[in-house]
XYZ file of N, CA, C and O in Angstrom:
416
model
N 90.681 122.039 74.015
C 91.172 122.959 75.008
C 92.505 122.478 75.577
O 92.659 122.383 76.788
N 93.479 122.175 74.725
C 94.751 121.644 75.223
C 95.492 122.598 76.147
O 96.139 122.163 77.094
N 95.402 123.908 75.880
C 96.102 124.848 76.758
C 95.509 124.809 78.161
O 96.232 124.765 79.156
N 94.179 124.812 78.257
C 93.522 124.733 79.556
C 93.903 123.441 80.271
O 94.130 123.431 81.483
N 94.010 122.349 79.526
C 94.392 121.072 80.131
C 95.786 121.150 80.730
O 96.035 120.602 81.809
N 96.695 121.846 80.071
C 98.061 122.011 80.598
C 98.039 122.771 81.913
O 98.736 122.419 82.860
N 97.226 123.818 81.984
C 97.094 124.586 83.220
C 96.514 123.703 84.321
O 96.964 123.736 85.469
N 95.534 122.896 83.987
C 94.891 122.028 84.971
C 95.878 121.003 85.523
O 95.869 120.699 86.720
N 96.750 120.480 84.688
C 97.774 119.540 85.176
C 98.674 120.247 86.185
O 99.050 119.669 87.212
N 98.997 121.501 85.949
C 99.801 122.272 86.903
C 99.042 122.457 88.209
O 99.616 122.322 89.297
N 97.755 122.731 88.127
C 96.928 122.865 89.333
C 96.882 121.535 90.081
O 96.944 121.495 91.314
N 96.816 120.426 89.356
C 96.840 119.103 89.987
C 98.151 118.906 90.738
O 98.173 118.333 91.831
N 99.247 119.392 90.166
C 100.541 119.320 90.848
C 100.532 120.103 92.147
O 101.095 119.657 93.155
N 99.899 121.262 92.144
C 99.790 122.054 93.379
C 98.953 121.327 94.425
O 99.296 121.312 95.610
N 97.857 120.719 93.985
C 97.017 119.960 94.919
C 97.815 118.811 95.536
O 97.773 118.585 96.745
N 98.560 118.094 94.714
C 99.372 116.976 95.217
C 100.443 117.478 96.179
O 100.722 116.840 97.194
N 101.033 118.613 95.872
C 102.047 119.197 96.750
C 101.498 119.450 98.137
O 102.196 119.296 99.135
N 100.222 119.804 98.202
C 99.573 120.074 99.487
C 98.926 118.826 100.081
O 98.142 118.930 101.028
N 99.213 117.666 99.506
C 98.686 116.415 100.040
C 97.245 116.146 99.676
O 96.604 115.268 100.251
N 96.715 116.852 98.721
C 95.315 116.700 98.327
C 95.245 115.803 97.090
O 94.883 116.226 96.004
N 95.586 114.540 97.294
C 95.714 113.596 96.185
C 94.386 113.276 95.520
O 94.341 113.029 94.318
N 93.313 113.272 96.275
C 91.999 113.040 95.663
C 91.664 114.184 94.709
O 91.187 113.953 93.595
N 91.929 115.418 95.147
C 91.717 116.564 94.260
C 92.619 116.459 93.039
O 92.195 116.744 91.917
N 93.870 116.063 93.253
C 94.811 115.938 92.139
C 94.303 114.919 91.120
O 94.337 115.166 89.909
N 93.800 113.792 91.597
C 93.287 112.763 90.688
C 92.086 113.284 89.898
O 91.984 113.072 88.688
N 91.184 113.976 90.577
C 90.029 114.552 89.892
C 90.441 115.594 88.863
O 89.877 115.667 87.766
N 91.432 116.389 89.214
C 91.937 117.399 88.282
C 92.593 116.755 87.063
O 92.439 117.235 85.939
N 93.315 115.666 87.284
C 93.911 114.956 86.148
C 92.834 114.407 85.221
O 92.969 114.447 83.996
N 91.746 113.907 85.793
C 90.630 113.433 84.979
C 89.984 114.579 84.204
O 89.654 114.442 83.032
N 89.817 115.724 84.868
C 89.245 116.894 84.199
C 90.168 117.388 83.087
O 89.700 117.803 82.020
N 91.482 117.338 83.325
C 92.440 117.743 82.289
C 92.308 116.825 81.070
O 92.343 117.289 79.929
N 92.141 115.543 81.325
C 91.959 114.604 80.217
C 90.671 114.928 79.455
O 90.647 114.885 78.223
N 89.616 115.279 80.183
C 88.348 115.652 79.532
C 88.561 116.876 78.649
O 88.120 116.932 77.506
N 89.272 117.884 79.174
C 89.514 119.105 78.403
C 90.397 118.832 77.185
O 90.260 119.479 76.155
N 91.311 117.887 77.321
C 92.207 117.516 76.231
C 91.480 116.650 75.219
O 91.840 116.587 74.055
N 90.452 115.930 75.701
C 89.686 115.050 74.831
C 90.217 113.637 74.783
O 89.719 112.807 74.036
N 91.248 113.352 75.566
C 91.835 112.009 75.582
C 92.688 111.853 76.835
O 93.170 112.824 77.394
N 92.853 110.610 77.235
C 93.756 110.304 78.350
C 95.187 110.418 77.826
O 95.489 109.931 76.744
N 96.053 111.074 78.580
C 97.435 111.266 78.122
C 98.390 110.535 79.054
O 98.706 111.011 80.133
N 98.829 109.380 78.616
C 99.762 108.594 79.430
C 101.206 108.820 78.989
O 102.114 108.199 79.493
N 101.402 109.732 78.026
C 102.753 109.990 77.540
C 103.411 111.180 78.233
O 104.628 111.288 78.230
N 102.629 112.062 78.841
C 103.167 113.244 79.499
C 103.827 112.836 80.814
O 103.183 112.255 81.689
N 105.127 113.127 80.983
C 105.830 112.712 82.207
C 105.228 113.310 83.484
O 105.195 112.654 84.519
N 104.736 114.548 83.409
C 104.140 115.166 84.596
C 102.838 114.463 84.965
O 102.580 114.197 86.136
N 102.030 114.135 83.980
C 100.775 113.423 84.236
C 101.074 112.046 84.826
O 100.435 111.626 85.795
N 102.044 111.353 84.265
C 102.410 110.022 84.790
C 102.890 110.117 86.228
O 102.503 109.307 87.078
N 103.745 111.097 86.539
C 104.286 111.230 87.898
C 103.178 111.581 88.895
O 103.102 110.989 89.978
N 102.313 112.526 88.527
C 101.215 112.902 89.418
C 100.243 111.741 89.611
O 99.768 111.503 90.722
N 99.955 111.033 88.543
C 99.060 109.877 88.642
C 99.658 108.824 89.567
O 98.966 108.258 90.423
N 100.931 108.572 89.414
C 101.603 107.564 90.233
C 101.583 107.941 91.709
O 101.258 107.123 92.567
N 101.906 109.195 92.000
C 101.911 109.640 93.409
C 100.522 109.586 94.006
O 100.336 109.134 95.145
N 99.532 110.056 93.265
C 98.167 110.053 93.789
C 97.632 108.640 93.923
O 96.951 108.316 94.892
N 97.943 107.790 92.958
C 97.512 106.384 93.030
C 98.138 105.701 94.249
O 97.483 104.942 94.967
N 99.407 106.005 94.509
C 100.095 105.439 95.665
C 99.445 105.929 96.968
O 99.267 105.154 97.902
N 99.097 107.197 97.028
C 98.504 107.768 98.243
C 97.073 107.295 98.471
O 96.664 107.078 99.613
N 96.314 107.127 97.392
C 94.886 106.812 97.512
C 94.559 105.336 97.360
O 93.532 104.883 97.843
N 95.384 104.626 96.649
C 95.040 103.264 96.248
C 94.386 103.306 94.882
O 93.853 104.338 94.462
N 94.423 102.196 94.186
C 93.919 102.145 92.810
C 92.437 102.501 92.694
O 92.047 103.275 91.812
N 91.611 101.953 93.569
C 90.166 102.172 93.454
C 89.785 103.628 93.709
O 89.001 104.209 92.952
N 90.313 104.217 94.771
C 89.980 105.606 95.089
C 90.537 106.560 94.035
O 89.906 107.561 93.698
N 91.733 106.255 93.513
C 92.282 107.081 92.441
C 91.375 107.011 91.218
O 91.020 108.033 90.635
N 90.990 105.797 90.831
C 90.139 105.618 89.650
C 88.797 106.328 89.827
O 88.277 106.934 88.883
N 88.243 106.275 91.024
C 86.965 106.945 91.297
C 87.108 108.461 91.137
O 86.283 109.101 90.480
N 88.146 109.046 91.726
C 88.348 110.492 91.647
C 88.674 110.923 90.217
O 88.149 111.921 89.719
N 89.538 110.172 89.545
C 89.898 110.480 88.158
C 88.655 110.400 87.273
O 88.405 111.269 86.442
N 87.863 109.354 87.484
C 86.644 109.183 86.700
C 85.654 110.318 86.909
O 84.981 110.741 85.964
N 85.564 110.829 88.136
C 84.670 111.955 88.403
C 85.106 113.179 87.597
O 84.266 113.907 87.058
N 86.408 113.400 87.509
C 86.912 114.510 86.698
C 86.669 114.276 85.222
O 86.254 115.179 84.488
N 86.909 113.069 84.755
C 86.736 112.717 83.343
C 85.272 112.834 82.908
O 84.979 113.232 81.786
N 84.341 112.499 83.791
C 82.926 112.463 83.430
C 82.253 113.838 83.396
O 81.081 113.930 83.053
N 82.967 114.885 83.724
C 82.387 116.222 83.674
C 82.322 116.714 82.229
O 83.163 116.366 81.407
N 81.306 117.546 81.956
C 81.296 118.181 80.642
C 82.370 119.278 80.656
O 82.826 119.675 81.724
N 82.822 119.736 79.499
C 83.930 120.704 79.461
C 83.701 121.965 80.296
O 84.619 122.441 80.960
N 82.483 122.508 80.312
C 82.222 123.717 81.100
C 82.385 123.437 82.590
O 82.992 124.221 83.328
N 81.860 122.312 83.042
C 82.001 121.949 84.456
C 83.458 121.650 84.788
O 83.939 122.001 85.877
N 84.171 121.014 83.871
C 85.583 120.719 84.095
C 86.377 122.008 84.259
O 87.228 122.112 85.139
N 86.091 123.006 83.437
C 86.784 124.290 83.573
C 86.477 124.938 84.914
O 87.372 125.467 85.586
N 85.221 124.921 85.324
C 84.846 125.517 86.609
C 85.502 124.762 87.765
O 85.978 125.373 88.724
N 85.544 123.449 87.673
C 86.113 122.611 88.734
C 87.612 122.806 88.873
O 88.170 122.609 89.938
N 88.274 123.198 87.801
C 89.727 123.248 87.802
C 90.292 124.634 88.062
O 91.484 124.850 87.907
N 89.466 125.556 88.472
C 89.929 126.901 88.786
C 90.969 126.840 89.908
O 90.678 126.336 90.992
N 92.191 127.331 89.681
C 93.240 127.263 90.709
C 92.843 127.943 92.020
O 93.320 127.569 93.077
N 91.942 128.902 91.964
C 91.510 129.588 93.181
C 90.783 128.647 94.138
O 90.732 128.888 95.338
N 90.226 127.542 93.624
C 89.541 126.573 94.481
C 90.478 125.962 95.504
O 90.052 125.546 96.566
N 91.765 125.880 95.205
C 92.713 125.313 96.157
C 92.780 126.145 97.425
O 93.129 125.645 98.475
N 92.442 127.390 97.336
C 92.494 128.270 98.501
C 91.256 128.151 99.367
O 91.235 128.636 100.485
N 90.204 127.542 98.866
C 88.923 127.501 99.562
C 88.838 126.429 100.634
O 87.961 126.474 101.466
N 89.707 125.468 100.603
C 89.620 124.335 101.519
C 90.877 124.284 102.367
O 91.985 124.380 101.842
N 90.743 124.157 103.692
C 91.939 124.057 104.524
C 92.746 122.815 104.183
O 92.194 121.831 103.694
N 94.052 122.867 104.423
C 94.895 121.711 104.110
C 94.496 120.502 104.948
O 94.020 120.644 106.065
N 94.681 119.281 104.407
C 94.239 118.078 105.094
C 95.144 117.658 106.238
O 94.781 116.834 107.039
N 96.329 118.212 106.315
C 97.291 117.731 107.296
C 97.935 118.883 108.040
O 98.266 119.903 107.471
N 98.105 118.701 109.327
C 98.816 119.697 110.116
C 100.305 119.395 110.144
O 101.067 120.081 110.799
N 100.713 118.364 109.415
C 102.116 117.963 109.422
C 103.009 119.039 108.820
O 104.174 119.141 109.160
N 102.465 119.853 107.919
C 103.244 120.921 107.289
C 102.450 122.217 107.388
O 101.908 122.697 106.405
N 102.363 122.814 108.568
C 101.530 123.999 108.746
C 101.949 125.179 107.882
O 101.139 126.009 107.535
N 103.223 125.238 107.496
C 103.641 126.362 106.647
C 102.940 126.327 105.293
O 102.692 127.351 104.689
N 102.562 125.131 104.829
C 101.819 125.031 103.580
C 100.383 125.496 103.777
O 99.811 126.149 102.930
N 99.813 125.163 104.920
C 98.451 125.575 105.214
C 98.314 127.091 105.248
O 97.357 127.661 104.747
N 99.300 127.766 105.803
C 99.275 129.210 105.846
C 99.321 129.792 104.444
O 98.619 130.754 104.125
N 100.111 129.199 103.578
C 100.222 129.688 102.205
C 98.933 129.448 101.439
O 98.526 130.264 100.625
N 98.272 128.324 101.691
C 97.061 127.995 100.967
C 95.924 128.920 101.365
O 95.115 129.311 100.554
N 95.865 129.337 102.620
C 94.734 130.125 103.104
C 94.889 131.610 102.886
O 93.974 132.355 103.127
N 96.017 132.065 102.445
C 96.196 133.515 102.212
C 95.455 133.965 101.010
O 95.167 133.350 100.099
């Protein structure tokens, strides 16, 4: 499911943009599951991994990524639905304009 994995990486980028680094890490793990392998060559995956790892720390990033990786493909697809980003309020009031966009 390489095409689905590409979409999931984009969704992970949206999660990171909204400061949801744990979600981004889990989505990156799910994308790897859908792809069937960890992809350390994709510049977007590397950048998102680096930002999320920096925000969460190595252990929390690995835990969230592993949770995404350990899902079966059907669960990974369900977990990575971009509409899920709208279901949870933003974690920070520092950028309320993003929160308004997420909740619409």
